[in-house]
Coordinates of C-alpha atoms in Angstrom, one line a residue:
Chain A
X195 CA 0.0 0.0 0.0
X196 CA 2.4 2.7 1.2
X197 CA 5.8 1.3 -0.2
X198 CA 7.4 4.0 -2.1
X199 CA 6.9 7.5 -0.3
X200 CA 8.0 10.9 -1.2
X201 CA 8.8 13.1 1.6
X202 CA 9.0 16.9 0.9
X203 CA 10.9 19.0 3.2
X204 CA 12.3 22.4 3.9
X205 CA 14.4 21.9 6.8
X206 CA 12.2 22.9 9.5
X207 CA 11.0 21.2 12.6
X208 CA 7.7 20.7 10.9
X209 CA 9.7 18.7 8.2
X210 CA 11.2 16.9 11.0
X211 CA 7.9 15.8 12.3
X212 CA 6.8 15.0 8.8
X213 CA 10.2 12.5 8.3
X214 CA 9.0 10.8 11.5
X215 CA 5.6 10.0 10.2
X216 CA 6.9 9.1 6.8
X217 CA 9.3 6.7 8.7
X218 CA 6.2 5.3 10.5
X219 CA 4.3 4.8 7.3
X220 CA 7.1 3.1 5.5
X221 CA 7.8 0.5 8.3
X222 CA 3.9 -0.3 8.4
X223 CA 4.4 -3.1 6.0
X224 CA 8.3 -3.4 5.9
X225 CA 10.4 -2.8 2.7
X226 CA 9.0 0.8 2.2
X227 CA 11.4 3.2 0.6
X228 CA 11.5 7.2 1.0
X229 CA 12.6 9.8 -1.4
X230 CA 13.6 13.1 0.3
X231 CA 12.8 15.8 -1.9
X232 CA 14.2 19.4 -1.2
X233 CA 13.4 22.5 -3.6
X234 CA 15.2 25.5 -3.8
X235 CA 12.8 27.8 -4.9
X236 CA 12.2 31.4 -5.5
X237 CA 14.7 33.9 -4.3
X238 CA 16.3 31.5 -2.1
X239 CA 19.2 30.7 -4.6
X240 CA 19.8 34.4 -4.4
X241 CA 20.0 34.7 -0.8
X242 CA 21.9 31.6 -0.1
X243 CA 24.5 32.6 -2.5
X244 CA 24.9 35.9 -0.8
X245 CA 24.8 34.2 2.7
X246 CA 27.4 31.4 1.9
X247 CA 29.4 32.9 -0.9
X248 CA 28.8 30.8 -3.9
X249 CA 26.9 28.0 -5.4
X250 CA 29.4 25.2 -4.1
X251 CA 28.9 26.6 -0.5
X252 CA 25.5 26.8 -0.7
X253 CA 25.1 23.2 -1.9
X254 CA 27.4 22.1 0.9
X255 CA 25.0 23.7 3.4
X256 CA 22.0 22.3 2.1
X257 CA 23.6 18.8 2.2
X258 CA 24.5 19.5 5.9
X259 CA 20.8 20.7 6.4
X260 CA 19.7 17.2 4.7
X261 CA 22.0 14.8 6.5
X262 CA 19.9 14.7 9.7
X263 CA 17.0 13.6 8.0
X264 CA 18.8 10.8 5.9
X265 CA 20.3 9.5 9.2
X266 CA 16.8 9.5 10.9
X267 CA 15.5 7.3 7.9
X268 CA 18.7 5.3 7.7
X269 CA 18.4 4.6 11.2
X270 CA 15.1 3.2 10.7
X271 CA 16.4 0.9 8.3
X272 CA 14.7 2.4 5.4
X273 CA 16.2 2.8 2.0
X274 CA 16.0 6.3 0.7
X275 CA 17.3 8.7 -2.0
X276 CA 17.6 12.4 -1.9
X277 CA 16.6 14.7 -4.7
X278 CA 17.4 18.5 -4.7
X279 CA 15.5 20.4 -7.3
X280 CA 16.9 23.7 -8.3
X281 CA 15.8 27.1 -10.1
X282 CA 12.0 26.5 -9.7
X283 CA 9.5 29.1 -9.6
X284 CA 7.5 27.9 -6.6
X285 CA 8.4 25.0 -4.2
X286 CA 4.7 24.0 -4.4
X287 CA 4.6 23.9 -8.2
X288 CA 7.8 21.6 -8.0
X289 CA 6.7 19.2 -5.6
X290 CA 3.3 18.8 -7.4
X291 CA 5.2 18.0 -10.7
X292 CA 7.8 15.9 -9.1
X293 CA 5.1 13.9 -7.3
X294 CA 2.8 13.6 -10.3
X295 CA 5.5 12.7 -12.7
X296 CA 6.8 9.9 -10.7
X297 CA 5.3 6.8 -9.4
X298 CA 4.8 7.5 -5.4
X299 CA 2.2 5.7 -3.1
X300 CA 1.8 8.8 -1.0
X301 CA 3.3 12.3 -0.3
X302 CA 4.2 13.2 3.0
X303 CA 4.7 16.9 3.9
X304 CA 5.0 19.4 6.8
X305 CA 2.9 22.2 7.3
X306 CA 4.5 25.5 8.4
X307 CA 1.5 26.4 10.6
X308 CA 1.5 30.0 9.2
X309 CA -0.9 32.8 10.4
X310 CA -3.6 34.1 8.3
X311 CA -1.5 37.0 7.1
X312 CA 1.5 34.9 6.4
X313 CA -0.3 32.6 4.5
X314 CA -1.7 35.4 2.3
X315 CA 1.6 36.9 1.6
X316 CA 3.8 33.8 1.4
X317 CA 1.0 31.5 0.1
X318 CA 0.6 28.0 1.7
X319 CA 2.6 25.3 0.0
X320 CA 0.9 22.5 1.7
X321 CA -2.5 23.7 0.8
X322 CA -1.6 23.9 -2.8
X323 CA 0.0 20.7 -3.0
X324 CA -2.8 19.1 -1.3
X325 CA -5.0 20.4 -4.1
X326 CA -3.0 19.3 -7.1
X327 CA -1.2 16.1 -6.2
X328 CA -2.8 13.2 -7.6
X329 CA -2.1 10.8 -4.6
X330 CA -2.7 10.5 -1.0
X331 CA -1.1 13.2 0.9
X332 CA -0.1 13.0 4.6
X333 CA 0.0 16.5 5.9
X334 CA 1.7 16.6 9.4
X335 CA 1.1 19.4 11.7
Chain B
X60 CA 31.9 16.2 -24.1
X61 CA 33.7 17.8 -27.0
X62 CA 33.5 21.4 -27.8
X63 CA 30.8 21.2 -30.6
X64 CA 28.5 19.1 -28.6
X65 CA 28.9 21.5 -25.5
X66 CA 28.1 24.1 -27.7
X67 CA 25.1 22.6 -29.4
X68 CA 23.8 21.7 -26.0
X69 CA 24.3 25.4 -24.7
X70 CA 22.5 26.7 -27.7
X71 CA 19.9 24.3 -28.6
X72 CA 19.5 22.0 -25.3
X73 CA 16.4 23.9 -24.3
X74 CA 14.9 25.5 -27.3
X75 CA 11.3 25.8 -26.2
X76 CA 12.0 27.1 -22.7
X77 CA 14.8 29.5 -23.7
X78 CA 12.4 31.0 -26.5
X79 CA 9.6 31.4 -24.0
X80 CA 11.7 32.7 -21.2
X81 CA 13.6 35.0 -23.4
X82 CA 10.2 36.7 -24.6
X83 CA 9.2 37.0 -20.8
X84 CA 12.7 38.6 -20.0
X85 CA 12.4 41.0 -23.2
X86 CA 9.1 42.5 -21.8
X87 CA 10.6 42.9 -18.4
X88 CA 13.6 44.3 -19.6
X89 CA 12.0 47.3 -21.5
X90 CA 10.7 49.2 -18.5
X91 CA 14.0 48.5 -16.7
X92 CA 16.3 49.7 -19.4
X93 CA 14.1 52.8 -19.9
X94 CA 14.0 53.5 -16.2
X95 CA 17.9 53.3 -15.9
X96 CA 18.5 55.2 -18.7
X97 CA 16.3 58.1 -17.0
X98 CA 18.3 57.5 -13.7
X99 CA 21.7 58.1 -15.7
X100 CA 20.1 61.0 -17.4
X101 CA 20.0 60.1 -20.9
X102 CA 17.4 59.4 -23.6
X103 CA 15.5 55.8 -23.2
X104 CA 17.3 54.6 -26.4
X105 CA 20.7 54.5 -24.8
X106 CA 19.4 51.9 -22.3
X107 CA 17.5 50.0 -24.9
X108 CA 20.6 49.7 -27.1
X109 CA 22.6 48.8 -24.4
X110 CA 20.2 45.8 -23.5
X111 CA 19.8 44.6 -26.9
X112 CA 23.7 44.9 -27.8
X113 CA 24.9 43.4 -24.4
X114 CA 22.2 40.6 -24.4
X115 CA 22.9 39.7 -27.8
X116 CA 26.7 39.9 -27.7
X117 CA 26.6 37.9 -24.4
X118 CA 24.5 35.5 -25.6
X119 CA 27.4 34.4 -27.9
X120 CA 30.6 35.0 -25.9
X121 CA 29.3 35.0 -22.1
X122 CA 30.4 32.2 -19.9
X123 CA 27.3 31.8 -18.1
X124 CA 24.7 30.4 -20.4
X125 CA 21.1 31.3 -19.0
X126 CA 22.2 34.7 -17.5
X127 CA 20.8 37.9 -18.7
X128 CA 22.8 41.0 -19.1
X129 CA 21.8 44.6 -20.0
X130 CA 21.6 48.0 -18.7
X131 CA 21.4 48.0 -14.9
X132 CA 20.8 50.4 -12.0
X133 CA 24.0 49.6 -10.4
X134 CA 25.8 50.8 -13.4
X135 CA 23.4 53.8 -14.3
X136 CA 23.6 55.2 -10.7
X137 CA 27.5 55.6 -11.3
X138 CA 27.1 57.6 -14.7
X139 CA 25.0 60.3 -13.3
X140 CA 27.5 62.9 -12.8
X141 CA 29.7 62.0 -16.1
X142 CA 26.5 62.6 -18.0
X143 CA 25.4 65.8 -16.3
X144 CA 29.1 67.4 -16.4
X145 CA 30.1 66.0 -19.9
X146 CA 27.3 64.5 -21.9
X147 CA 26.5 61.3 -23.7
X148 CA 29.5 61.2 -25.9
X149 CA 31.9 61.0 -22.8
X150 CA 29.6 58.4 -21.3
X151 CA 30.0 56.1 -24.5
X152 CA 33.7 56.7 -24.5
X153 CA 33.6 55.6 -20.8
X154 CA 31.5 52.7 -21.9
X155 CA 34.3 51.4 -24.2
X156 CA 37.2 51.9 -21.6
X157 CA 34.8 50.1 -19.2
X158 CA 34.8 47.2 -21.8
X159 CA 38.6 47.1 -22.3
X160 CA 39.2 47.2 -18.5
X161 CA 36.8 44.2 -18.0
X162 CA 38.2 42.4 -20.9
X163 CA 42.0 42.8 -19.3
X164 CA 40.5 41.5 -16.0
X165 CA 39.1 38.6 -17.7
X166 CA 42.4 37.9 -19.9
X167 CA 44.5 38.0 -16.7
X168 CA 42.0 35.6 -15.1
X169 CA 41.4 38.1 -12.0
X170 CA 37.9 36.7 -11.3
X171 CA 39.5 34.9 -8.2
X172 CA 40.3 38.5 -6.7
X173 CA 36.6 38.5 -6.1
X174 CA 37.2 36.3 -2.9
X175 CA 38.8 39.5 -1.5
X176 CA 35.3 41.0 -1.4
X177 CA 33.6 39.4 2.0
X178 CA 30.1 38.2 1.8
X179 CA 28.9 40.9 4.1
X180 CA 30.0 43.6 1.5
X181 CA 28.1 41.8 -1.2
X182 CA 25.0 41.9 1.0
X183 CA 25.7 45.6 1.7
X184 CA 25.9 45.9 -2.2
X185 CA 22.9 44.7 -3.0
X186 CA 20.8 46.2 -0.2
X187 CA 22.4 49.6 -1.0
X188 CA 21.4 49.0 -4.7
X189 CA 17.9 48.4 -3.8
X190 CA 18.0 51.3 -1.7
X191 CA 19.4 53.5 -4.2
X192 CA 16.9 52.3 -7.2
X193 CA 13.9 53.5 -4.6
X194 CA 15.3 56.7 -3.8
X195 CA 16.0 57.5 -7.5
X196 CA 12.3 57.1 -8.1
X197 CA 11.3 59.7 -5.4
X198 CA 12.2 62.5 -7.8
X199 CA 9.4 61.3 -9.9
X200 CA 6.8 62.0 -7.0
X201 CA 8.0 65.6 -6.5
X202 CA 5.0 68.1 -7.2
X203 CA 2.8 65.3 -8.3
X204 CA -0.8 65.1 -7.9
X205 CA -2.8 62.2 -6.2
X206 CA -3.4 60.8 -9.9
X207 CA 0.0 59.9 -10.0
X208 CA 0.3 58.4 -6.6
X209 CA -2.8 56.3 -7.3
X210 CA -1.4 55.0 -10.7
X211 CA 1.8 54.0 -8.8
X212 CA -0.3 52.3 -6.2
X213 CA -2.4 50.8 -8.9
X214 CA 0.8 49.4 -10.7
X215 CA 2.2 47.9 -7.6
X216 CA -1.2 46.2 -6.6
X217 CA -1.4 44.7 -10.0
X218 CA 2.1 43.4 -10.0
X219 CA 1.8 41.9 -6.5
X220 CA -1.8 40.4 -6.7
X221 CA -2.0 39.2 -10.2
X222 CA 0.4 36.5 -9.7
X223 CA -2.1 35.0 -6.9
X224 CA -4.5 34.3 -9.6
X225 CA -2.5 33.6 -12.7
X226 CA 1.2 33.2 -13.7
X227 CA 0.5 32.8 -17.4
X228 CA 1.5 36.6 -18.1
X229 CA 4.1 38.4 -16.4
X230 CA 2.2 40.8 -13.8
X231 CA 4.7 43.6 -14.7
X232 CA 3.5 43.8 -18.1
X233 CA 0.0 43.6 -17.4
X234 CA 0.3 46.3 -14.9
X235 CA 2.1 48.5 -17.4
X236 CA -0.5 48.1 -20.1
X237 CA -3.5 48.5 -17.6
X238 CA -2.2 51.9 -16.3
X239 CA -0.9 52.9 -19.7
X240 CA -4.6 52.4 -21.0
X241 CA -6.1 54.2 -18.2
X242 CA -3.8 57.2 -18.5
X243 CA -4.4 57.3 -22.0
X244 CA -8.2 56.9 -22.2
X245 CA -8.7 59.3 -19.2
X246 CA -6.5 61.9 -20.6
X247 CA -4.9 62.3 -17.2
X248 CA -2.0 64.3 -18.6
X249 CA 0.5 62.8 -16.4
X250 CA 4.2 62.7 -17.2
X251 CA 5.0 59.8 -19.7
X252 CA 8.4 58.2 -21.0
X253 CA 8.1 60.6 -23.9
X254 CA 8.6 63.5 -21.8
X255 CA 12.0 62.1 -20.4
X256 CA 13.6 62.0 -23.9
X257 CA 13.3 60.7 -27.5
X258 CA 12.8 57.1 -28.6
X259 CA 13.8 56.5 -31.9
X260 CA 12.2 53.4 -33.6
X261 CA 15.5 52.3 -35.4
X262 CA 18.2 49.8 -34.9
X263 CA 21.5 51.1 -33.3
X264 CA 24.2 52.0 -35.8
X265 CA 28.1 52.1 -35.3
X266 CA 29.7 55.3 -34.6
X267 CA 32.7 55.9 -32.5
X268 CA 31.9 58.5 -29.7
X269 CA 32.6 62.1 -30.7
X270 CA 35.2 63.3 -28.3
X271 CA 38.7 64.6 -28.4
X272 CA 41.0 61.8 -28.1
X273 CA 43.6 63.3 -25.8
X274 CA 44.7 62.9 -22.2
X275 CA 42.5 65.1 -20.6
X276 CA 39.4 63.1 -22.0
X277 CA 41.1 59.9 -20.7
X278 CA 41.4 61.5 -17.2
X279 CA 38.0 62.6 -17.2
X280 CA 36.3 59.0 -18.2
X281 CA 38.9 56.7 -16.6
X282 CA 37.8 57.1 -13.0
X283 CA 34.0 56.5 -14.1
X284 CA 35.4 53.6 -16.2
X285 CA 37.2 51.9 -13.4
X286 CA 34.3 52.2 -11.0
X287 CA 31.8 50.8 -13.9
X288 CA 34.2 48.0 -14.4
X289 CA 34.5 46.7 -10.7
X290 CA 31.0 47.4 -10.0
X291 CA 29.9 45.5 -13.4
X292 CA 32.0 42.7 -12.8
X293 CA 30.9 42.4 -8.9
X294 CA 27.4 42.2 -10.0
X295 CA 28.0 40.0 -13.0
X296 CA 30.0 37.4 -11.1
X297 CA 27.4 37.3 -8.1
X298 CA 24.6 36.9 -10.7
X299 CA 26.7 34.2 -12.4
X300 CA 26.8 32.4 -8.9
X301 CA 23.2 32.6 -8.4
X302 CA 22.5 31.2 -11.9
X303 CA 24.9 28.6 -11.2
X304 CA 22.8 27.5 -8.1
X305 CA 19.5 27.9 -9.7
X306 CA 20.5 25.8 -12.6
X307 CA 22.8 23.4 -10.6
X308 CA 25.6 23.8 -13.2
X309 CA 29.1 25.3 -13.5
X310 CA 30.0 28.4 -15.3
X311 CA 33.6 29.9 -16.5
X312 CA 33.8 33.3 -14.6
X313 CA 36.9 34.3 -16.6
X314 CA 35.2 33.9 -19.8
X315 CA 32.2 36.0 -18.5
X316 CA 34.4 38.7 -17.4
X317 CA 36.0 38.9 -21.1
X318 CA 32.6 38.5 -22.5
X319 CA 31.2 41.5 -20.4
X320 CA 34.1 43.6 -21.6
X321 CA 33.6 42.7 -25.2
X322 CA 29.8 43.4 -24.9
X323 CA 30.4 46.8 -23.3
X324 CA 33.0 47.8 -26.1
X325 CA 30.6 46.8 -28.8
X326 CA 27.6 48.7 -26.9
X327 CA 29.6 51.9 -26.4
X328 CA 30.2 51.7 -30.2
X329 CA 26.5 51.4 -30.9
X330 CA 25.2 54.1 -28.6
X331 CA 24.6 52.0 -25.6
X332 CA 25.5 52.7 -22.0
X333 CA 27.7 50.3 -19.9
X334 CA 25.9 47.5 -18.3
X335 CA 26.3 44.2 -16.5
X336 CA 24.7 41.1 -15.5
X337 CA 21.1 41.6 -14.0
X338 CA 20.3 39.7 -10.9
X339 CA 16.5 40.1 -11.2
X340 CA 16.1 39.3 -14.7
X341 CA 18.3 36.1 -14.6
X342 CA 16.3 34.9 -11.9
X343 CA 13.1 35.7 -13.9
X344 CA 15.0 33.8 -16.9
X345 CA 15.7 30.8 -15.1
X346 CA 12.2 30.7 -13.4
X347 CA 10.6 31.3 -16.7
X348 CA 12.5 28.1 -18.2
X349 CA 15.1 29.5 -19.5
X350 CA 18.8 27.9 -18.9
X351 CA 20.6 28.4 -22.4
X352 CA 22.3 30.9 -24.5
X353 CA 19.3 31.2 -26.9
X354 CA 17.3 32.8 -24.2
X355 CA 19.5 35.8 -23.9
X356 CA 19.6 36.1 -27.8
X357 CA 15.7 35.9 -27.8
X358 CA 15.6 38.5 -25.2
X359 CA 17.8 41.0 -26.8
X360 CA 16.1 40.6 -30.2
X361 CA 12.6 40.4 -29.2
X362 CA 13.3 43.7 -27.3
X363 CA 14.5 45.6 -30.2
X364 CA 11.8 44.1 -32.1
X365 CA 9.2 45.4 -29.8
X366 CA 10.8 48.9 -29.6
X367 CA 10.8 49.3 -33.4
X368 CA 7.0 47.9 -33.7
X369 CA 5.6 49.4 -30.7
X370 CA 8.0 52.5 -29.9
X371 CA 4.9 54.8 -30.4
X372 CA 3.0 53.2 -27.4
X373 CA 6.2 52.9 -25.3
X374 CA 6.7 56.5 -25.0
X375 CA 2.9 56.8 -23.8
X376 CA 3.9 54.8 -20.8
X377 CA 3.3 57.0 -17.7
X378 CA 6.0 57.6 -15.3
X379 CA 3.9 56.3 -12.8
X380 CA 3.7 53.0 -13.9
X381 CA 7.7 52.9 -14.6
X382 CA 8.1 54.1 -10.9
X383 CA 5.8 51.6 -9.6
X384 CA 7.8 48.9 -11.7
X385 CA 11.1 50.2 -10.3
X386 CA 10.0 50.2 -6.7
X387 CA 9.1 46.4 -7.1
X388 CA 12.5 46.0 -8.7
X389 CA 14.0 47.6 -5.7
X390 CA 12.1 45.4 -3.1
X391 CA 13.0 42.3 -5.1
X392 CA 16.6 43.2 -5.2
X393 CA 17.0 43.9 -1.6
X394 CA 18.2 40.9 0.4
X395 CA 15.4 40.6 3.2
X396 CA 16.9 37.3 4.6
X397 CA 19.9 39.5 5.6
X398 CA 17.8 41.4 8.0
X399 CA 16.5 38.5 9.5
X400 CA 20.1 37.0 10.0
X401 CA 21.7 40.2 11.1
X402 CA 21.6 39.2 14.7
X403 CA 22.9 35.7 13.8
X404 CA 26.1 36.9 12.2
X405 CA 29.2 38.2 14.0
X406 CA 28.8 41.7 14.9
X407 CA 31.8 42.7 12.9
X408 CA 30.1 41.4 9.7
X409 CA 26.9 43.3 10.6
X410 CA 28.9 46.4 10.8
X411 CA 30.7 46.1 7.5
X412 CA 27.3 45.4 5.9
X413 CA 25.8 48.5 7.5
X414 CA 28.9 50.7 6.9
X415 CA 28.8 49.4 3.0
X416 CA 25.2 50.4 2.8
X417 CA 25.7 53.7 4.7
X418 CA 28.7 54.7 2.4
X419 CA 26.8 54.0 -0.7
X420 CA 23.6 55.8 0.3
X421 CA 25.7 59.0 1.3
X422 CA 28.2 58.9 -1.7
X423 CA 25.5 57.6 -4.3
X424 CA 28.5 55.3 -5.5
X425 CA 28.6 51.6 -5.3
X426 CA 32.2 51.4 -5.8
X427 CA 33.2 53.6 -2.9
X428 CA 30.7 51.7 -0.7
X429 CA 32.3 48.1 -1.8
X430 CA 36.1 49.7 -1.2
X431 CA 35.1 51.1 1.9
X432 CA 33.6 47.6 3.0
X433 CA 36.6 45.7 2.1
X434 CA 38.9 48.1 3.8
X435 CA 36.8 47.8 6.8
X436 CA 36.7 44.2 6.6
X437 CA 40.5 44.0 6.4
X438 CA 40.9 46.3 9.4
X439 CA 38.5 43.9 11.4
X440 CA 40.4 40.9 10.3
X441 CA 43.8 42.5 11.3
X442 CA 42.2 43.5 14.6
X443 CA 41.1 40.1 15.1
X444 CA 44.1 38.1 14.4
X445 CA 46.3 40.7 15.8
X446 CA 45.5 39.4 19.6
X447 CA 48.6 37.8 20.6
X448 CA 48.8 35.8 23.7
X449 CA 51.9 35.6 25.6
X450 CA 52.6 33.1 28.6
X451 CA 55.6 33.6 30.7
X452 CA 57.3 31.3 33.1
X453 CA 60.6 31.0 34.9
X454 CA 62.6 27.9 35.3
X455 CA 63.1 26.2 38.7
X456 CA 66.2 28.4 39.4
X457 CA 64.7 31.6 38.6
X458 CA 67.3 32.8 36.0
X459 CA 65.8 31.9 32.5
X460 CA 62.5 33.5 31.5
X461 CA 60.5 32.0 29.0
X462 CA 58.0 33.7 26.8
X463 CA 55.6 31.5 25.0
X464 CA 54.0 33.4 22.1
X465 CA 50.7 32.4 20.6
X466 CA 49.3 34.0 17.4
X467 CA 50.4 36.0 14.6
X468 CA 53.3 38.3 14.7
X469 CA 52.8 41.4 12.2
X470 CA 52.5 45.0 11.9
X471 CA 49.3 45.2 13.9
X472 CA 50.2 43.0 16.7
X473 CA 53.8 43.6 17.5
X474 CA 53.1 46.7 19.9
X475 CA 50.9 44.5 22.1
X476 CA 53.4 41.8 22.1
X477 CA 56.4 44.2 22.8
X478 CA 54.5 45.7 25.8
X479 CA 54.2 42.3 27.5
X480 CA 58.3 41.8 27.5
X481 CA 59.9 42.9 30.7
X482 CA 63.4 43.8 30.1
X483 CA 64.5 45.0 33.8
X484 CA 64.2 41.4 35.3
X485 CA 67.2 40.1 36.6
X486 CA 67.6 36.9 34.5
X487 CA 70.6 35.8 32.6
X488 CA 68.7 34.3 29.9
X489 CA 65.5 34.7 28.0
X490 CA 63.8 32.1 25.8
X491 CA 61.3 33.3 22.8
X492 CA 59.2 30.3 22.0
X493 CA 57.5 30.9 18.9
X494 CA 56.6 27.4 18.0
X495 CA 53.0 28.3 18.0
X496 CA 53.3 31.9 16.3
X497 CA 54.1 32.9 13.1
X498 CA 56.3 35.9 11.7
X499 CA 54.7 37.6 8.8
X500 CA 56.5 40.7 7.9
X501 CA 59.1 43.3 8.4
X502 CA 57.6 44.4 11.7
X503 CA 57.6 41.1 13.3
X504 CA 61.2 40.7 12.4
X505 CA 62.0 44.1 13.9
X506 CA 60.0 43.3 16.9
X507 CA 62.1 40.1 17.6
X508 CA 65.5 42.2 16.6
X509 CA 64.4 44.9 19.0
X510 CA 64.0 42.3 21.8
X511 CA 67.3 40.7 21.2
X512 CA 69.0 44.2 21.0
X513 CA 67.8 45.5 24.3
X514 CA 68.4 42.3 26.0
X515 CA 71.7 42.7 24.5
X516 CA 72.4 45.7 26.2
X517 CA 71.6 44.3 29.3
X518 CA 74.0 41.2 28.9
X519 CA 71.0 38.8 28.8
X520 CA 71.1 36.1 26.3
X521 CA 68.1 35.6 23.9
X522 CA 67.1 32.3 22.6
X523 CA 64.7 32.0 19.7
X524 CA 62.8 28.5 19.9
X525 CA 60.7 26.5 17.6
X526 CA 60.6 28.9 14.6
X527 CA 58.6 27.4 11.7
X528 CA 60.1 27.3 8.2
X529 CA 58.3 30.3 6.6
X530 CA 59.4 32.4 9.7
X531 CA 62.8 31.3 9.4
X532 CA 63.1 31.9 5.6
X533 CA 61.8 35.7 6.2
X534 CA 64.0 36.0 9.1
X535 CA 67.1 34.9 7.1
X536 CA 66.0 37.5 4.1
X537 CA 65.0 40.4 6.2
X538 CA 66.9 39.9 9.6
X539 CA 69.7 39.0 8.0
X540 CA 69.9 42.3 6.4
X541 CA 69.3 44.3 9.3
X542 CA 71.8 42.3 11.1
X543 CA 74.6 42.9 8.4
X544 CA 73.7 46.7 8.6
X545 CA 75.2 46.9 11.9
X546 CA 72.8 46.2 14.8

């Protein structure tokens, strides 16, 4: 049922909780696999390059950010792979696109838990994803 | 991958995405090129020709496929006084000279020198640029009516709200069309692009700047060209890194420097102002699906095509719409995450960033800001590494004093170090243990010499211990000299 999972993360605490739930889900039947997806969206490239100097350093920082997630999943004895998507217009669109183009049994995603005003300005990634992804979605609060 | 395959991939690897993105970029480039011309104080055509020439030339010879170059705010801001004092012809000459300087920069592979520009200075650079673009729009508000204010507000509202509903058309373009249509049909009589200068619906033609070719001219344009070359390359290499990151590919920074140089030389010969890579446009290009050389070529050609066909309409764009677009550009340029992170980065980095911004806003010159930032960072660095720790102890008999020196010995740190040496102690031997220290320059050798000399006068023996190889070499070169000269 839930063998091949897509776990979309942004490095926040919400994603940590989402990762835990993804592990729970993947171990239900055993033999599950998880693909971790991180999207470098919008102006993230610009602010990362400014903050870390160049693209290589920015990539290294992202790898460091992803490591705890990979370790979490590896420790649970689950096979995983990591995908980082670059240059996208919006994180939501990239997640939707990647999810629908590949064969996943479910998508697990954390909710940022923004307020009304923040959601209005930033837009809710998880809400958009829920609406357009053609598979079961587990939104972790 | 061989050369032909690489070239084919860079040009034809993404035809559909590049063409579409190029068109989107061309539409976004027009208002910016016009606005930047107005900032520099020249006719809109000067910026449009620059955008056209640079985008087309860079498509062929740039080192970072997918990056968009053209007339930019950073460069326009540097030209204001040159144009005001000497006129357009001198600007064109300065543009060509800027290109020559950048070409040399690329040929001698100096892009690695950019590592001397700290990140906090780069952040200060973009933030200052954003502030200057914003303040440069304020003049358009002076003495205006509420009609103009509401048109600006409407422009901004469309730009920011429309993407919530559709991303099929660039919201900036819709905003400009709607606001222009309103201004024309309602006959508001607000100031338009046409009021700011002429717009000729013709391709640029080759003509060398009409200036006296003498030393005096060179002395007028050289300072501007140097500043333009530095700022242009700085923004270009930053943008190249951003595009590298967005596309997850690498780029040739020295080739890009050479390309920028040639592009500016050609632009100057075709009546365009100096330009460089554009952060905002490059980001738009990649987000719209462009990542190959074709995107820049399409952007340049489509921009020129639009001007030739629709030039009559373009001059009717109200300045209010343009000001609105520029306010959006300045908001987009500002690195907002730097404000969020400012309490997390080291205090000195935050100071460097703020001083860089402050200097630029005060002088209206990005190159002075960058220079100030670099110098200040260097001072902070020297100050930090100049902290030398000295541990002192006596041997059991109490006649040998050891100074264990930890840190970097150089011009900024020797005074502190010397203060900690006590010459009047009654010991018969002093050991200077520098196994955990490094002697960097003449001042460091001088300090050691001075200590030896002073103890010598008091008949105390001095022993140097644990000097590393580099320090020994330096000592042999400099110290040997001073000894030989009769110490």
